[in-house]
mmCIF file of C-alpha atoms in Angstrom:
data_model
loop_
_atom_site.group_PDB
_atom_site.id
_atom_site.type_symbol
_atom_site.label_atom_id
_atom_site.label_comp_id
_atom_site.label_asym_id
_atom_site.label_seq_id
_atom_site.Cartn_x
_atom_site.Cartn_y
_atom_site.Cartn_z
ATOM 1 C CA MET A 3 -35.870 -2.076 -54.066
ATOM 2 C CA SER A 4 -32.778 -2.600 -51.833
ATOM 3 C CA GLU A 5 -30.882 0.367 -50.459
ATOM 4 C CA ALA A 6 -27.970 -0.594 -52.827
ATOM 5 C CA ARG A 7 -30.258 -0.335 -55.824
ATOM 6 C CA ARG A 8 -31.419 3.131 -54.774
ATOM 7 C CA MET A 9 -28.173 4.771 -55.899
ATOM 8 C CA LEU A 10 -26.885 5.016 -59.416
ATOM 9 C CA VAL A 11 -23.491 6.333 -60.353
ATOM 10 C CA ASP A 12 -23.314 7.283 -63.989
ATOM 11 C CA GLY A 13 -26.373 4.934 -64.488
ATOM 12 C CA VAL A 14 -24.690 2.033 -62.761
ATOM 13 C CA VAL A 15 -26.517 0.462 -59.769
ATOM 14 C CA ALA A 16 -24.439 1.004 -56.650
ATOM 15 C CA GLY A 17 -21.535 2.250 -58.815
ATOM 16 C CA VAL A 18 -18.232 3.592 -57.416
ATOM 17 C CA VAL A 19 -17.054 7.153 -57.302
ATOM 18 C CA ASP A 20 -13.334 7.513 -58.115
ATOM 19 C CA ALA A 21 -11.180 8.822 -55.272
ATOM 20 C CA SER A 22 -9.711 11.536 -57.543
ATOM 21 C CA ASP A 23 -13.286 12.981 -58.321
ATOM 22 C CA ARG A 24 -13.226 16.707 -58.044
ATOM 23 C CA GLY A 25 -16.539 16.696 -56.290
ATOM 24 C CA LEU A 26 -14.763 14.896 -53.388
ATOM 25 C CA ALA A 27 -11.539 16.884 -53.570
ATOM 26 C CA TYR A 28 -12.938 20.458 -53.971
ATOM 27 C CA GLY A 29 -16.699 20.322 -53.786
ATOM 28 C CA ASP A 30 -16.488 20.989 -57.468
ATOM 29 C CA GLY A 31 -20.147 20.405 -58.585
ATOM 30 C CA LEU A 32 -23.820 20.870 -57.977
ATOM 31 C CA PHE A 33 -26.715 19.063 -56.435
ATOM 32 C CA GLU A 34 -30.502 18.919 -56.330
ATOM 33 C CA THR A 35 -32.665 17.637 -53.550
ATOM 34 C CA ILE A 36 -36.028 16.762 -55.103
ATOM 35 C CA ALA A 37 -39.318 15.690 -53.361
ATOM 36 C CA PHE A 38 -40.970 12.760 -54.948
ATOM 37 C CA VAL A 39 -44.606 11.810 -54.170
ATOM 38 C CA ALA A 40 -46.145 8.629 -55.684
ATOM 39 C CA GLY A 41 -43.585 8.716 -58.526
ATOM 40 C CA ARG A 42 -44.110 12.392 -59.229
ATOM 41 C CA ALA A 43 -41.756 15.358 -58.609
ATOM 42 C CA PRO A 44 -44.045 18.449 -58.958
ATOM 43 C CA LEU A 45 -41.002 20.907 -58.913
ATOM 44 C CA TRP A 46 -38.973 18.802 -61.434
ATOM 45 C CA GLU A 47 -38.796 21.451 -64.089
ATOM 46 C CA ARG A 48 -37.535 24.118 -61.527
ATOM 47 C CA HIS A 49 -34.923 21.781 -60.323
ATOM 48 C CA MET A 50 -33.683 21.066 -63.806
ATOM 49 C CA ALA A 51 -33.744 24.761 -64.768
ATOM 50 C CA ARG A 52 -31.622 25.589 -61.688
ATOM 51 C CA LEU A 53 -29.210 22.641 -62.355
ATOM 52 C CA ALA A 54 -28.778 23.733 -66.083
ATOM 53 C CA ALA A 55 -28.140 27.403 -65.036
ATOM 54 C CA GLY A 56 -25.664 26.213 -62.404
ATOM 55 C CA CYS A 57 -23.818 24.195 -64.999
ATOM 56 C CA THR A 58 -23.534 27.204 -67.237
ATOM 57 C CA ARG A 59 -22.095 29.290 -64.490
ATOM 58 C CA LEU A 60 -19.483 26.650 -63.445
ATOM 59 C CA GLY A 61 -18.656 25.602 -66.957
ATOM 60 C CA LEU A 62 -19.946 22.038 -66.626
ATOM 61 C CA PRO A 63 -21.668 20.070 -69.478
ATOM 62 C CA ALA A 64 -25.299 19.942 -68.499
ATOM 63 C CA PRO A 65 -26.751 16.498 -68.199
ATOM 64 C CA ASP A 66 -29.721 15.229 -70.245
ATOM 65 C CA ALA A 67 -32.855 15.971 -68.313
ATOM 66 C CA ARG A 68 -34.622 13.052 -69.754
ATOM 67 C CA LEU A 69 -31.882 10.744 -68.590
ATOM 68 C CA LEU A 70 -31.980 12.210 -65.102
ATOM 69 C CA ALA A 71 -35.795 11.718 -65.051
ATOM 70 C CA ASP A 72 -35.399 8.116 -65.981
ATOM 71 C CA GLU A 73 -32.659 7.473 -63.427
ATOM 72 C CA ALA A 74 -34.653 9.368 -60.627
ATOM 73 C CA ALA A 75 -37.810 7.329 -61.375
ATOM 74 C CA ARG A 76 -35.733 4.165 -61.155
ATOM 75 C CA VAL A 77 -34.268 4.894 -57.663
ATOM 76 C CA ALA A 78 -37.729 6.285 -56.289
ATOM 77 C CA ALA A 79 -39.801 3.510 -57.690
ATOM 78 C CA GLY A 80 -42.031 1.816 -55.148
ATOM 79 C CA GLU A 81 -41.992 4.510 -52.497
ATOM 80 C CA LEU A 82 -44.866 6.715 -51.684
ATOM 81 C CA ARG A 83 -42.631 9.624 -50.593
ATOM 82 C CA SER A 84 -38.870 9.829 -51.140
ATOM 83 C CA VAL A 85 -36.196 12.399 -51.670
ATOM 84 C CA VAL A 86 -34.031 12.093 -54.706
ATOM 85 C CA ARG A 87 -30.557 13.674 -54.595
ATOM 86 C CA ILE A 88 -28.906 14.392 -57.961
ATOM 87 C CA CYS A 89 -25.175 15.162 -57.637
ATOM 88 C CA LEU A 90 -23.181 16.321 -60.630
ATOM 89 C CA THR A 91 -19.403 16.782 -60.212
ATOM 90 C CA ARG A 92 -16.616 17.860 -62.702
ATOM 91 C CA GLY A 93 -15.426 14.224 -62.593
ATOM 92 C CA ARG A 94 -11.931 12.910 -62.193
ATOM 93 C CA GLY A 95 -8.952 15.221 -62.369
ATOM 94 C CA ALA A 96 -5.268 15.554 -61.530
ATOM 95 C CA ARG A 97 -4.135 17.039 -58.263
ATOM 96 C CA GLY A 98 -4.459 20.704 -58.157
ATOM 97 C CA TYR A 99 -7.102 23.325 -58.597
ATOM 98 C CA ALA A 100 -6.934 23.667 -62.386
ATOM 99 C CA PRO A 101 -9.909 22.038 -63.996
ATOM 100 C CA PRO A 102 -9.065 19.242 -66.460
ATOM 101 C CA PRO A 103 -8.924 20.143 -70.165
ATOM 102 C CA ARG A 104 -11.756 17.782 -70.925
ATOM 103 C CA THR A 105 -14.555 17.499 -68.432
ATOM 104 C CA VAL A 106 -16.365 14.152 -68.019
ATOM 105 C CA PRO A 107 -18.803 14.741 -65.223
ATOM 106 C CA THR A 108 -19.767 12.171 -62.538
ATOM 107 C CA ARG A 109 -23.473 11.718 -62.072
ATOM 108 C CA ILE A 110 -24.931 10.392 -58.810
ATOM 109 C CA VAL A 111 -28.654 9.843 -58.410
ATOM 110 C CA ALA A 112 -29.864 8.360 -55.109
ATOM 111 C CA ALA A 113 -33.112 8.026 -53.343
ATOM 112 C CA HIS A 114 -33.604 8.452 -49.650
ATOM 113 C CA PRO A 115 -36.542 8.048 -47.378
ATOM 114 C CA ALA A 116 -38.608 11.360 -47.001
ATOM 115 C CA PRO A 117 -38.399 12.834 -43.533
ATOM 116 C CA VAL A 118 -41.426 12.431 -41.291
ATOM 117 C CA PRO A 119 -43.731 15.309 -41.998
ATOM 118 C CA ASP A 120 -43.802 17.808 -39.085
ATOM 119 C CA ALA A 121 -47.502 18.252 -38.835
ATOM 120 C CA ASP A 122 -47.270 20.298 -35.625
ATOM 121 C CA GLY A 123 -44.706 22.627 -37.136
ATOM 122 C CA GLN A 124 -46.727 23.092 -40.180
ATOM 123 C CA ARG A 125 -49.810 23.949 -38.165
ATOM 124 C CA ARG A 126 -48.400 25.906 -35.266
ATOM 125 C CA GLY A 127 -45.031 27.101 -36.601
ATOM 126 C CA ILE A 128 -41.469 26.505 -35.462
ATOM 127 C CA ARG A 129 -38.991 28.313 -33.225
ATOM 128 C CA VAL A 130 -35.771 29.473 -34.824
ATOM 129 C CA ARG A 131 -32.442 30.736 -33.486
ATOM 130 C CA LEU A 132 -29.984 33.228 -34.957
ATOM 131 C CA CYS A 133 -26.770 31.489 -35.921
ATOM 132 C CA ASN A 134 -23.376 32.877 -35.000
ATOM 133 C CA LEU A 135 -21.762 31.816 -38.242
ATOM 134 C CA ARG A 136 -21.823 34.512 -40.985
ATOM 135 C CA LEU A 137 -21.986 33.599 -44.696
ATOM 136 C CA ALA A 138 -19.093 34.895 -46.780
ATOM 137 C CA ALA A 139 -19.956 36.992 -49.776
ATOM 138 C CA GLN A 140 -19.043 35.513 -53.127
ATOM 139 C CA PRO A 141 -21.152 36.678 -56.048
ATOM 140 C CA ALA A 142 -19.735 34.172 -58.377
ATOM 141 C CA LEU A 143 -21.311 31.413 -56.411
ATOM 142 C CA ALA A 144 -24.329 33.268 -55.054
ATOM 143 C CA GLY A 145 -27.584 31.400 -55.504
ATOM 144 C CA LEU A 146 -25.954 28.147 -56.668
ATOM 145 C CA LYS A 147 -26.607 24.906 -54.818
ATOM 146 C CA HIS A 148 -22.942 23.838 -55.076
ATOM 147 C CA LEU A 149 -21.385 20.967 -53.253
ATOM 148 C CA ASN A 150 -19.371 23.024 -50.763
ATOM 149 C CA ARG A 151 -21.847 23.425 -47.924
ATOM 150 C CA LEU A 152 -19.355 23.660 -44.984
ATOM 151 C CA GLU A 153 -20.842 27.015 -43.817
ATOM 152 C CA GLN A 154 -24.302 25.294 -43.436
ATOM 153 C CA VAL A 155 -22.633 22.330 -41.722
ATOM 154 C CA LEU A 156 -20.945 24.512 -39.142
ATOM 155 C CA ALA A 157 -24.028 26.578 -38.586
ATOM 156 C CA ARG A 158 -26.189 23.512 -38.048
ATOM 157 C CA ASP A 159 -23.727 22.199 -35.532
ATOM 158 C CA GLU A 160 -24.368 25.243 -33.316
ATOM 159 C CA TRP A 161 -27.479 23.636 -31.718
ATOM 160 C CA ASP A 162 -28.921 20.399 -30.719
ATOM 161 C CA ASP A 163 -32.042 21.543 -29.023
ATOM 162 C CA PRO A 164 -35.055 19.670 -30.564
ATOM 163 C CA ALA A 165 -37.308 22.738 -29.745
ATOM 164 C CA ILE A 166 -35.349 24.738 -32.351
ATOM 165 C CA GLY A 167 -36.578 24.040 -35.801
ATOM 166 C CA GLU A 168 -34.070 26.046 -37.767
ATOM 167 C CA GLY A 169 -31.243 28.508 -37.593
ATOM 168 C CA LEU A 170 -31.178 31.942 -39.463
ATOM 169 C CA LEU A 171 -28.034 32.862 -41.255
ATOM 170 C CA ARG A 172 -26.746 36.475 -41.893
ATOM 171 C CA ASP A 173 -24.040 37.863 -44.089
ATOM 172 C CA ALA A 174 -20.839 39.489 -42.832
ATOM 173 C CA ASP A 175 -22.718 42.845 -42.726
ATOM 174 C CA GLY A 176 -25.463 41.419 -40.548
ATOM 175 C CA ARG A 177 -28.135 41.207 -43.283
ATOM 176 C CA LEU A 178 -30.444 38.253 -43.212
ATOM 177 C CA VAL A 179 -29.820 35.712 -45.943
ATOM 178 C CA SER A 180 -31.660 32.465 -45.224
ATOM 179 C CA ALA A 181 -31.920 29.531 -42.829
ATOM 180 C CA THR A 182 -29.470 26.732 -42.894
ATOM 181 C CA ALA A 183 -31.620 24.650 -45.176
ATOM 182 C CA ALA A 184 -34.467 26.947 -46.234
ATOM 183 C CA ASN A 185 -35.140 30.325 -47.663
ATOM 184 C CA LEU A 186 -36.642 33.088 -45.612
ATOM 185 C CA PHE A 187 -39.763 35.246 -46.234
ATOM 186 C CA LEU A 188 -41.489 37.829 -44.248
ATOM 187 C CA VAL A 189 -44.752 39.871 -44.530
ATOM 188 C CA ARG A 190 -44.669 43.428 -43.381
ATOM 189 C CA ALA A 191 -47.700 45.791 -43.832
ATOM 190 C CA GLY A 192 -49.136 43.351 -46.341
ATOM 191 C CA VAL A 193 -46.013 43.210 -48.476
ATOM 192 C CA LEU A 194 -44.233 39.909 -48.997
ATOM 193 C CA GLN A 195 -40.377 40.230 -48.876
ATOM 194 C CA THR A 196 -37.375 37.856 -49.263
ATOM 195 C CA PRO A 197 -33.727 38.564 -49.030
ATOM 196 C CA ALA A 198 -31.749 39.216 -52.230
ATOM 197 C CA LEU A 199 -29.227 36.463 -52.966
ATOM 198 C CA ASP A 200 -26.691 38.227 -55.114
ATOM 199 C CA ARG A 201 -23.797 38.034 -52.719
ATOM 200 C CA CYS A 202 -24.365 34.632 -51.006
ATOM 201 C CA GLY A 203 -27.018 32.016 -50.176
ATOM 202 C CA VAL A 204 -28.887 29.415 -52.135
ATOM 203 C CA ALA A 205 -31.755 30.282 -54.452
ATOM 204 C CA GLY A 206 -34.247 27.581 -53.644
ATOM 205 C CA VAL A 207 -36.744 26.082 -56.043
ATOM 206 C CA ALA A 208 -39.516 26.477 -53.395
ATOM 207 C CA ARG A 209 -38.492 30.200 -53.200
ATOM 208 C CA ALA A 210 -38.817 30.388 -56.949
ATOM 209 C CA GLN A 211 -42.236 28.877 -56.699
ATOM 210 C CA VAL A 212 -43.382 31.415 -54.111
ATOM 211 C CA LEU A 213 -42.073 34.223 -56.254
ATOM 212 C CA ALA A 214 -44.056 32.846 -59.209
ATOM 213 C CA TRP A 215 -47.244 32.581 -57.102
ATOM 214 C CA HIS A 216 -46.789 36.078 -55.559
ATOM 215 C CA ALA A 217 -45.664 38.564 -58.326
ATOM 216 C CA GLY A 218 -45.615 41.449 -55.804
ATOM 217 C CA CYS A 219 -42.937 39.884 -53.526
ATOM 218 C CA GLN A 220 -40.065 42.365 -52.898
ATOM 219 C CA VAL A 221 -36.506 40.879 -53.334
ATOM 220 C CA ARG A 222 -34.301 43.220 -51.276
ATOM 221 C CA GLU A 223 -31.882 43.515 -48.468
ATOM 222 C CA ILE A 224 -33.483 42.402 -45.195
ATOM 223 C CA GLU A 225 -32.042 43.732 -41.945
ATOM 224 C CA MET A 226 -32.718 42.295 -38.431
ATOM 225 C CA GLY A 227 -35.024 45.268 -37.742
ATOM 226 C CA ASP A 228 -37.129 44.223 -40.732
ATOM 227 C CA LEU A 229 -37.650 40.879 -39.252
ATOM 228 C CA MET A 230 -38.487 42.267 -35.773
ATOM 229 C CA LEU A 231 -41.192 44.432 -37.340
ATOM 230 C CA ALA A 232 -42.686 41.774 -39.545
ATOM 231 C CA ASP A 233 -46.252 40.586 -39.242
ATOM 232 C CA GLU A 234 -45.582 37.003 -40.688
ATOM 233 C CA VAL A 235 -42.503 35.035 -41.108
ATOM 234 C CA PHE A 236 -42.114 31.635 -42.884
ATOM 235 C CA LEU A 237 -39.416 29.417 -44.487
ATOM 236 C CA THR A 238 -39.513 27.588 -47.736
ATOM 237 C CA SER A 239 -37.886 24.327 -48.748
ATOM 238 C CA SER A 240 -38.527 21.882 -51.654
ATOM 239 C CA VAL A 241 -38.796 19.034 -49.057
ATOM 240 C CA ARG A 242 -40.426 20.684 -46.072
ATOM 241 C CA GLY A 243 -42.594 23.107 -48.008
ATOM 242 C CA VAL A 244 -43.905 26.318 -46.408
ATOM 243 C CA VAL A 245 -43.055 26.412 -42.739
ATOM 244 C CA PRO A 246 -44.381 29.197 -40.460
ATOM 245 C CA VAL A 247 -41.821 30.808 -38.107
ATOM 246 C CA THR A 248 -43.429 31.839 -34.836
ATOM 247 C CA ALA A 249 -40.573 32.542 -32.296
ATOM 248 C CA LEU A 250 -37.108 33.916 -32.287
ATOM 249 C CA ASP A 251 -35.607 34.694 -28.912
ATOM 250 C CA GLY A 252 -38.242 36.995 -27.271
ATOM 251 C CA ARG A 253 -40.062 37.888 -30.442
ATOM 252 C CA SER A 254 -43.109 35.848 -31.597
ATOM 253 C CA TRP A 255 -45.320 35.948 -34.724
ATOM 254 C CA PRO A 256 -48.664 34.591 -35.509
ATOM 255 C CA VAL A 257 -49.196 32.140 -38.425
ATOM 256 C CA GLY A 258 -50.648 34.680 -40.790
ATOM 257 C CA PRO A 259 -53.108 34.527 -43.683
ATOM 258 C CA LEU A 260 -50.539 34.766 -46.476
ATOM 259 C CA THR A 261 -48.535 31.896 -44.936
ATOM 260 C CA ARG A 262 -51.589 29.799 -44.966
ATOM 261 C CA THR A 263 -52.527 30.701 -48.449
ATOM 262 C CA LEU A 264 -49.097 29.673 -49.668
ATOM 263 C CA GLN A 265 -49.407 26.377 -47.707
ATOM 264 C CA GLY A 266 -52.638 25.815 -49.606
ATOM 265 C CA HIS A 267 -50.809 26.412 -52.918
ATOM 266 C CA TRP A 268 -48.118 23.905 -51.745
ATOM 267 C CA ARG A 269 -50.892 21.271 -51.087
ATOM 268 C CA ASP A 270 -52.346 21.883 -54.465
ATOM 269 C CA LEU A 271 -48.940 20.856 -56.002
ATOM 270 C CA GLY A 272 -49.376 17.528 -54.155
ATOM 271 C CA LEU A 273 -46.522 18.179 -51.770
ATOM 272 C CA GLY A 274 -48.373 19.521 -48.740
ATOM 273 C CA LEU A 275 -49.846 17.942 -45.646
ATOM 274 C CA GLU A 276 -53.480 16.915 -45.790
ATOM 275 C CA VAL A 277 -53.798 17.711 -42.182
ATOM 276 C CA LEU A 278 -53.805 21.378 -43.046
ATOM 277 C CA ALA A 279 -56.634 21.171 -45.399
#
C-alpha cells in the first residue's frame, strides 16, 4: 500500500483536515499509538478503553470501536510490524475557545513503519537523563493522551546524545512522573512501584498491562530518593515494550529479575523481541 493510502481521514483515503479543526487550533482531542504485528494489535482493547474514557472526560462522542478496527486494519495491511496512530479531534469550530454547540469529530487513522527494535537496549538496558522541564499539574487532564504534547516536545529537545535513551520528567514539586514517551516503574525491596498520575502525566496502556500482571504494584508518589534507592528500574511503552533502565548520571542499576519476567510477559503477547527468549 502506498504511503498516501496509509492514512484515512473520516474514512477517506488521504483525506484533508480542515484548517479550522480544533485539533489543529487548540490540541482539542485525543490520540492512541498502537503497535500492530502481523495484522494484530494485542493491546487493542486497552487502547479502546482509554480512548473511550478520554472521550467521556473531554465531552467528545466516542467513535465506534469496530469502525476504528476496520480502518486500522486497512492502513496496517501488508506490513509485518507497524504503528497505527488514531487521532480524534472535536472537529471544526469557529474562532475562540468555546466548543461548538454540536460536535462532529474528525477521525484520522494512519499507519507508520514500526521503529527498529532496540535489541541491545532490551538486553542491557538504557541510560536516561533527568529533564529540566517540569510537568504542570492539571488534574482535569491527568492521565489523558490528549493532543497537546508541547511539554514532551520541549523536554525531548533538551538532548541529542544518542547514548541517552530517554529523559525522566518531574512535576513542579520534584516528584517523578514518567519519561517523555514512557511510564516509569521501579522495584525496591521486592516491591514494584510506579508514580501516581492524578496531577499530570499520561496513563499508558503498557502501564495498565503491567498493573494487571502484577497486582501488588504500589501506585504512589515517587521521589528522587526512591529512585536512587531502587533495585531495578524500567520503562514501559506500548511500542517499545518493557525497557530496562541501567544508568542515570552516576547511579547504575542491574537488569533485575522482575524486569526480565515482565519482558517475558510482553513476548507472550506477541510484541516482544525474540532475541530475549
